[in-house]
Amino acid sequence: MSTSPDSLAHHPAGQTRKGLSTLSLQWLGVAPFLLFALLFLILPTATLMIGAFQDADGHFTLGNIAKLFDDSILSAYWISFEVSAASALGGSLIGLLLALAAIQGGLPAWIRPTLMTFSGVASNFAGIPLSFAFLSTLGRMGLVTVLLRNYADFDLYGTGFSILSFLGLTLTYLYFQIPLMVLIVTPAIDGLRTEWREACESLGGSSAAYWWHIALPILWPSILGSTLLLFANAFGAVATAYALTGSSLNIVPILLYAQIRGDVLHDQNLGYALALGMIVVTGLSNAGYIWLRSRAERGRE
Amino acid sequence: MAYLTINNLHKRFDDHVVVHDFNMSIEQGEFVTFLGPSGCGKTTVLRMIAGFETPTSGQIRVGGDDITHQSPQKRGIGMVFQSYALFPNMNVTQNIGFGLKMRKCDGAEIARKVAEVIKLVELSGKENHYPHELSGGQRQRVALARALVVEPRILLLDEPLSALDARIRKNLREQIRDIQRRLGLTTIFVTHDQEEALTMSDRIFVMNQGRVEQEGRAEMVYTQPATEFVARFMGNYNLLGAADTHRLLGLDIQGHLAIRPESIHVLDAHSQQADTLAGTIRQHQLLGSIIRYQIDSGGVTLQVDRLNRTASDLMPVGTEVRLQISRDDMREVR
Amino acid sequence: MKSTSRLGAWVAIAIGTLYFLLPLIATFEFSLKMNRDGYSFEAYKVVLSDPGFQATFGYSTLMAVLTIIVGIVLVVPTAYWIQLKLPRLRPLVEFITLLPLVIPAIVIVFGYLKLYNSSSWLPLTGNERATDFLLMCSYVTLALPYLYRSIDAGLRAIDVRTLTEAAESLGASWPSILLQVIFPNVKSAILSGAFLTFAVVIGEFTMASLLGRPAFGPYLQLIGANRAYEPSALAIIAFMVTWASMGLIQVFARNARPARKTA
Ligand SMILES: Nc1ncnc2c1ncn2[C@@H]1O[C@H](COP(=O)(O)OP(=O)(O)OP(=O)(O)O)[C@@H](O)[C@H]1O
Ligand SMILES: [Mg+2]
């Protein structure tokens, strides 16, 4: 590099150029990862999205999207939405209460780590084995069903209940939704500082005032965001529902599964549209989750 | 009759006693300081006064009423926390107005009082800021305002300045003291900084291991420490054991003899005055307006402070001197 | 007031315990009833000696191990590089690693079937080995959120930059920096990510079923559709595998602390 004094003015520019070239070399460090993500995550998804707007010959069409609004498909989305929303709302409410009880309930210290470990297990205990477990519990021959019939003289299935129904599926989903909520809301509850409660008390606020004016407003974004994450989690789940109900329950993931297997529909591009619909739903709720989480973090001192 | 009295307060956590036999009484409008090293139980006593901890035994009375087992909400005692504890979901106005809202004051009154106190703590213009948008000193003033606005019977401040830098500390120190005087608030201030305690308080309670070691007016505690602990904690006292005292001064004492460094007079080696000790200068340190000497006298090293008036005042290492200590400046401590 | 809230807490925990233990108890009880004349472990005997069980469980275990290895090789250098040289890319990479939570597994595998079918430019579904590879890649994708998060947290906990510079100034090459300096210090984070991955992959159904590979998940589904008692036994076995994975995470998380202190 030149050493004349007036070249000092150009120095920064030279550095930028050098910086750029090392930057492009540095990109190589993440290239394998980006390539992998492109091949096995982004391109496959993108090709479906494009396919959703094409007919069998590859011409642009909105026909597939329009078919999503057929009654049978719309109702599948609706049932999926209901099950996901119910298990997400129930899961986040119960999970929140459990986490609060374990962390702030004044219970013995061993409760909390036990709950956390168990939540780690149960939130991953989804899928087929979970459906087996619930069939053994609440199925026609399940333990609870039999016990209720023999000892409480209560015919569960006589009430119209079925493990294959909306209620049964929601109860089953809660088994992994509640622990997931416990895991993701715990850091937020830990963020509640005891001094806030004490400051509130010394200013004359009751326990209810503390929850209403301070704790809940602070936790609110986290709770809502977690609920959205739970929703997306349930919306995309295939295995549990499939093992539980076979193809008998008309929810979107199962519809799509059957479509891919070629059991029911034979319209590839409609399948792409179904997939697109799922991504839109889960994408929106995840975007909501990320937005709310960043809000929750910003508010903290 | 004292306004706040504490009798035989004890606090045990599991099996270790954190506060024992704690007694104190303060007058209405007084500003007192708890001064003591880390872990001596200052916060614990404060939290018992505020009602966040239940004493193992003992009694706390305010204005004649026993409040030992009253809930914190009913005590009307304001607390400013070391970590501010501002509600992050509320802005400055809402934070300060919270206590009034809990007391069911009407909106107009809340607005008026909040505006008043915001002016008092000099936070005008920050009304709509959230805690994370404020500096440390501003947050601390919001915390102070929040505690003040409900007109508490007693104000407790737990090391409110320890997280701030030196200049803001000094500033806020004066501001707090000024507001306290103006409102005539009975105040307990916790600190482990002796300078802070000396400059602010009417009275100081020096605490050690869960009990009051000495209490008294600031200048008394400083000039007349009652125990070795206080002497060590309050200043750079020279502390002589009984044997050294006997050998050097021919005095028989129990415990220790405490001598402040500025009360030792340095005379030149040929001085004919009676009752002086021979000494040799071993070291000197320039501390701005004073020079601190380490002087060896009969095998004991004494610290001696002298005013630094002119450059020629500095005595070189090795100089032989004579030391004069007045009887009045020697204190026997336990 | 304190005691009523504690009572509420106990009630919440008790109801939660009931809800979570009942299905396990019921499943276990059911799995013992294969013999008409009383409880026995007959169902477990039948399951464990079924060649189909051994083959599919072995296959899924192998898949899980491969997934973990490939996942680590892919994620550790990336997370390290992001932290050291390209912090500006962090949001992008974090976004990508979160995508598998956004895009349901069934959609991803559907995309594979469209993109890599036997008549495409890269016919990965053409033969069995290639499909195994594709399945493994799909599992790496599923594991990305878990692996990346735990490894990134592990790297943040140590001072990656200083460690790297110290190693560089001592003349270490890039491979030996990674293998001898960085890896050992984030070992426990890697391991906990690995066990989580194992728990996710071992019983995975959707991907394996739609790619037509003989994995444990589709086997479970098949047994569930055709047998009575064996599924319960399998559910208990699967639960214990999950529990073991989580338990090992706890063990490594606990051991991580002293290890970090000496580092
Ligand atoms: N909830 C508690 N459980 C058990 N021990 C406690 C609890 N709170 C305080 N202690 C113990 O009581 C002692 C006094 O604590 P305290 O907080 O009152 O000290 P402090 O004088 O305020 O110290 P610092 O100047 O560091 O704030 C300490 O040894 C501390 O470990
Ligand atoms: Mg303290």
Short mmCIF file of C-alpha atoms in Angstrom, two decimals, chain C:
data_model
loop_
_atom_site.label_atom_id
_atom_site.label_comp_id
_atom_site.label_asym_id
_atom_site.label_seq_id
_atom_site.Cartn_x
_atom_site.Cartn_y
_atom_site.Cartn_z
CA MET C 1 -53.81 -16.24 52.08
CA LYS C 2 -50.37 -17.78 51.57
CA SER C 3 -51.71 -21.17 52.63
CA THR C 4 -54.68 -21.08 50.25
CA SER C 5 -52.38 -20.37 47.33
CA ARG C 6 -50.16 -23.23 48.43
CA LEU C 7 -53.21 -25.46 48.59
CA GLY C 8 -54.10 -24.40 45.04
CA ALA C 9 -50.58 -25.24 43.92
CA TRP C 10 -50.81 -28.71 45.45
CA VAL C 11 -54.17 -29.28 43.77
CA ALA C 12 -52.77 -28.21 40.39
CA ILE C 13 -49.77 -30.49 40.74
CA ALA C 14 -51.96 -33.37 41.90
CA ILE C 15 -54.35 -33.08 38.96
CA GLY C 16 -51.44 -32.74 36.56
CA THR C 17 -49.77 -35.82 38.01
CA LEU C 18 -52.99 -37.77 37.67
CA TYR C 19 -53.46 -36.73 34.05
CA PHE C 20 -49.90 -37.61 33.12
CA LEU C 21 -49.55 -40.83 35.07
CA LEU C 22 -52.94 -42.38 34.33
CA PRO C 23 -52.24 -43.12 30.65
CA LEU C 24 -48.88 -44.61 31.57
CA ILE C 25 -50.39 -46.78 34.26
CA ALA C 26 -53.24 -47.80 32.00
CA THR C 27 -50.88 -48.66 29.18
CA PHE C 28 -48.64 -50.64 31.46
CA GLU C 29 -51.57 -52.48 32.98
CA PHE C 30 -52.95 -53.26 29.56
CA SER C 31 -49.59 -54.51 28.32
CA LEU C 32 -49.52 -57.09 31.11
CA LYS C 33 -52.86 -58.64 30.23
CA MET C 34 -51.88 -60.71 27.19
CA ASN C 35 -52.24 -63.99 29.09
CA ARG C 36 -55.88 -64.63 30.01
CA ASP C 37 -54.94 -66.09 33.39
CA GLY C 38 -53.33 -63.07 35.02
CA TYR C 39 -50.64 -60.47 34.57
CA SER C 40 -47.49 -61.43 32.67
CA PHE C 41 -44.77 -59.93 30.55
CA GLU C 42 -45.90 -62.06 27.63
CA ALA C 43 -46.52 -59.06 25.37
CA TYR C 44 -43.00 -57.80 25.92
CA LYS C 45 -41.61 -61.26 25.13
CA VAL C 46 -43.57 -61.40 21.93
CA VAL C 47 -42.56 -57.90 20.91
CA LEU C 48 -38.89 -58.21 21.74
CA SER C 49 -38.57 -61.51 19.92
CA ASP C 50 -40.39 -60.28 16.84
CA PRO C 51 -37.83 -60.02 14.03
CA GLY C 52 -39.79 -57.07 12.69
CA PHE C 53 -39.22 -55.21 15.94
CA GLN C 54 -35.53 -55.95 15.98
CA ALA C 55 -35.07 -55.00 12.35
CA THR C 56 -37.01 -51.74 12.49
CA PHE C 57 -35.65 -50.67 15.86
CA GLY C 58 -32.16 -51.38 14.63
CA TYR C 59 -32.82 -49.44 11.46
CA SER C 60 -34.16 -46.42 13.33
CA THR C 61 -31.31 -46.52 15.82
CA LEU C 62 -28.84 -46.51 12.95
CA MET C 63 -30.72 -43.64 11.32
CA ALA C 64 -30.70 -41.71 14.58
CA VAL C 65 -26.96 -42.18 15.01
CA LEU C 66 -26.25 -41.12 11.44
CA THR C 67 -28.56 -38.15 11.87
CA ILE C 68 -26.73 -37.09 15.00
CA ILE C 69 -23.31 -37.37 13.39
CA VAL C 70 -24.27 -35.51 10.24
CA GLY C 71 -26.21 -32.96 12.26
CA ILE C 72 -23.25 -32.23 14.51
CA VAL C 73 -20.81 -32.01 11.63
CA LEU C 74 -23.16 -29.59 9.93
CA VAL C 75 -24.21 -27.47 12.90
CA VAL C 76 -21.11 -27.13 15.10
CA PRO C 77 -18.84 -25.50 12.50
CA THR C 78 -21.70 -23.29 11.34
CA ALA C 79 -22.63 -22.09 14.81
CA TYR C 80 -18.96 -21.59 15.60
CA TRP C 81 -18.32 -19.64 12.44
CA ILE C 82 -21.37 -17.48 12.94
CA GLN C 83 -20.27 -16.60 16.42
CA LEU C 84 -16.68 -15.94 15.47
CA LYS C 85 -16.74 -14.31 12.05
CA LEU C 86 -20.23 -13.66 10.79
CA PRO C 87 -22.42 -12.44 13.64
CA ARG C 88 -24.37 -10.49 11.04
CA LEU C 89 -25.67 -13.75 9.61
CA ARG C 90 -26.99 -14.93 12.93
CA PRO C 91 -30.60 -13.82 12.35
CA LEU C 92 -30.68 -15.59 8.97
CA VAL C 93 -29.24 -18.83 10.29
CA GLU C 94 -31.46 -18.75 13.36
CA PHE C 95 -34.45 -18.19 11.12
CA ILE C 96 -33.50 -21.17 8.96
CA THR C 97 -33.05 -23.42 11.97
CA LEU C 98 -36.51 -22.45 13.18
CA LEU C 99 -38.16 -23.22 9.85
CA PRO C 100 -38.68 -26.93 10.63
CA LEU C 101 -40.96 -25.82 13.46
CA VAL C 102 -42.93 -23.70 10.99
CA ILE C 103 -43.11 -26.11 8.07
CA PRO C 104 -44.80 -29.34 9.14
CA ALA C 105 -42.83 -32.52 8.53
CA ILE C 106 -45.46 -33.82 6.18
CA VAL C 107 -45.04 -30.77 3.95
CA ILE C 108 -41.26 -31.13 3.86
CA VAL C 109 -41.43 -34.77 2.86
CA PHE C 110 -44.07 -33.99 0.27
CA GLY C 111 -41.63 -31.51 -1.20
CA TYR C 112 -38.93 -34.21 -1.32
CA LEU C 113 -41.24 -36.51 -3.19
CA LYS C 114 -41.92 -33.83 -5.75
CA LEU C 115 -38.37 -32.57 -6.09
CA TYR C 116 -36.40 -35.80 -5.93
CA ASN C 117 -38.75 -38.30 -7.59
CA SER C 118 -37.28 -40.96 -9.82
CA SER C 119 -37.69 -38.88 -12.95
CA SER C 120 -36.19 -35.68 -11.55
CA TRP C 121 -32.72 -34.13 -11.90
CA LEU C 122 -31.62 -35.72 -8.61
CA PRO C 123 -33.57 -38.99 -8.29
CA LEU C 124 -32.91 -39.59 -4.61
CA THR C 125 -36.02 -41.71 -4.25
CA GLY C 126 -34.81 -43.95 -7.05
CA ASN C 127 -33.02 -46.62 -5.03
CA GLU C 128 -33.03 -47.71 -1.43
CA ARG C 129 -29.64 -46.38 -0.39
CA ALA C 130 -30.42 -42.99 -1.85
CA THR C 131 -33.78 -42.97 -0.10
CA ASP C 132 -32.06 -43.84 3.18
CA PHE C 133 -29.84 -40.86 2.60
CA LEU C 134 -32.86 -38.68 1.92
CA LEU C 135 -34.56 -39.94 5.08
CA MET C 136 -31.48 -39.15 7.09
CA CYS C 137 -31.37 -35.65 5.62
CA SER C 138 -35.02 -35.19 6.53
CA TYR C 139 -34.18 -36.19 10.10
CA VAL C 140 -31.29 -33.73 10.22
CA THR C 141 -33.79 -31.11 9.13
CA LEU C 142 -36.19 -32.09 11.91
CA ALA C 143 -33.36 -32.02 14.44
CA LEU C 144 -32.00 -28.62 13.36
CA PRO C 145 -33.96 -26.51 15.85
CA TYR C 146 -32.91 -28.66 18.81
CA LEU C 147 -29.31 -29.17 17.75
CA TYR C 148 -28.66 -25.60 16.80
CA ARG C 149 -30.18 -24.16 19.91
CA SER C 150 -28.29 -26.31 22.37
CA ILE C 151 -24.96 -26.03 20.54
CA ASP C 152 -25.28 -22.28 20.10
CA ALA C 153 -26.03 -21.90 23.80
CA GLY C 154 -23.02 -24.07 24.62
CA LEU C 155 -20.76 -21.93 22.45
CA ARG C 156 -22.05 -18.75 24.02
CA ALA C 157 -21.23 -20.05 27.47
CA ILE C 158 -17.53 -20.32 26.65
CA ASP C 159 -15.48 -17.47 25.26
CA VAL C 160 -15.11 -18.82 21.74
CA ARG C 161 -13.13 -15.89 20.41
CA THR C 162 -10.46 -15.87 23.09
CA LEU C 163 -10.09 -19.64 23.02
CA THR C 164 -9.67 -19.54 19.26
CA GLU C 165 -7.16 -16.71 19.34
CA ALA C 166 -5.18 -18.45 22.07
CA ALA C 167 -5.08 -21.63 19.99
CA GLU C 168 -4.16 -19.71 16.86
CA SER C 169 -1.30 -17.93 18.59
CA LEU C 170 -0.02 -21.31 19.72
CA GLY C 171 0.05 -22.37 16.08
CA ALA C 172 -3.01 -24.63 15.92
CA SER C 173 -4.58 -25.29 12.53
CA TRP C 174 -8.30 -24.87 11.91
CA PRO C 175 -9.15 -28.57 12.17
CA SER C 176 -7.25 -28.94 15.40
CA ILE C 177 -8.80 -25.77 16.83
CA LEU C 178 -12.23 -27.23 16.17
CA LEU C 179 -11.46 -30.78 17.26
CA GLN C 180 -9.18 -30.18 20.21
CA VAL C 181 -10.27 -26.82 21.56
CA ILE C 182 -13.89 -26.11 20.66
CA PHE C 183 -15.47 -29.59 20.56
CA PRO C 184 -14.32 -30.72 24.02
CA ASN C 185 -15.65 -27.54 25.59
CA VAL C 186 -19.12 -27.82 24.14
CA LYS C 187 -19.29 -31.58 24.45
CA SER C 188 -22.11 -31.58 26.97
CA ALA C 189 -24.17 -29.17 24.90
CA ILE C 190 -23.63 -31.33 21.84
CA LEU C 191 -24.57 -34.45 23.75
CA SER C 192 -27.79 -33.00 25.10
CA GLY C 193 -28.73 -31.93 21.58
CA ALA C 194 -27.85 -35.42 20.41
CA PHE C 195 -30.09 -37.19 22.90
CA LEU C 196 -32.97 -34.89 22.12
CA THR C 197 -32.45 -35.72 18.46
CA PHE C 198 -32.43 -39.40 19.29
CA ALA C 199 -35.75 -39.11 21.12
CA VAL C 200 -37.30 -37.28 18.19
CA VAL C 201 -35.98 -39.59 15.47
CA ILE C 202 -36.43 -43.03 17.02
CA GLY C 203 -40.21 -43.19 16.72
CA GLU C 204 -40.66 -40.78 13.82
CA PHE C 205 -43.51 -41.86 11.59
CA THR C 206 -44.42 -39.37 8.87
CA MET C 207 -41.14 -39.12 6.99
CA ALA C 208 -40.29 -42.80 7.16
CA SER C 209 -43.77 -43.87 6.19
CA LEU C 210 -44.04 -41.57 3.19
CA LEU C 211 -40.53 -42.37 1.99
CA GLY C 212 -41.41 -46.04 2.40
CA ARG C 213 -38.52 -47.04 4.64
CA PRO C 214 -38.74 -49.85 7.22
CA ALA C 215 -38.34 -47.70 10.32
CA PHE C 216 -39.64 -48.15 13.84
CA GLY C 217 -42.44 -45.58 13.50
CA PRO C 218 -44.26 -47.29 10.61
CA TYR C 219 -43.73 -50.62 12.38
CA LEU C 220 -45.46 -49.23 15.46
CA GLN C 221 -48.33 -48.05 13.34
CA LEU C 222 -48.66 -51.45 11.67
CA ILE C 223 -48.69 -53.30 14.98
CA GLY C 224 -51.16 -50.81 16.37
CA ALA C 225 -53.55 -51.45 13.54
CA ASN C 226 -53.37 -55.24 13.80
CA ARG C 227 -52.63 -56.34 17.36
CA ALA C 228 -54.19 -55.82 20.76
CA TYR C 229 -51.61 -56.02 23.55
CA GLU C 230 -48.30 -55.55 21.80
CA PRO C 231 -48.91 -51.83 21.08
CA SER C 232 -49.12 -51.11 24.80
CA ALA C 233 -45.87 -52.92 25.43
CA LEU C 234 -44.31 -50.95 22.57
CA ALA C 235 -45.62 -47.68 23.96
CA ILE C 236 -44.01 -48.45 27.32
CA ILE C 237 -40.74 -49.33 25.61
CA ALA C 238 -40.85 -46.13 23.56
CA PHE C 239 -41.59 -44.12 26.68
CA MET C 240 -38.62 -45.62 28.44
CA VAL C 241 -36.36 -44.84 25.49
CA THR C 242 -37.52 -41.21 25.56
CA TRP C 243 -37.06 -41.10 29.32
CA ALA C 244 -33.56 -42.53 29.04
CA SER C 245 -32.62 -39.90 26.45
CA MET C 246 -33.90 -37.09 28.66
CA GLY C 247 -32.29 -38.61 31.73
CA LEU C 248 -28.94 -38.68 29.96
CA ILE C 249 -29.36 -35.02 29.03
CA GLN C 250 -29.82 -34.23 32.71
CA VAL C 251 -26.74 -36.24 33.62
CA PHE C 252 -24.61 -34.43 31.07
CA ALA C 253 -26.02 -31.04 31.97
CA ARG C 254 -25.04 -31.68 35.58
CA ASN C 255 -21.57 -32.91 34.69
CA ALA C 256 -21.04 -29.90 32.47
CA ARG C 257 -20.51 -27.49 35.35
CA PRO C 258 -17.33 -28.83 36.95
CA ALA C 259 -15.95 -29.56 33.47
CA ARG C 260 -16.42 -25.93 32.54
CA LYS C 261 -14.73 -24.68 35.66
CA THR C 262 -11.49 -26.50 34.98
CA ALA C 263 -11.50 -25.28 31.35
#
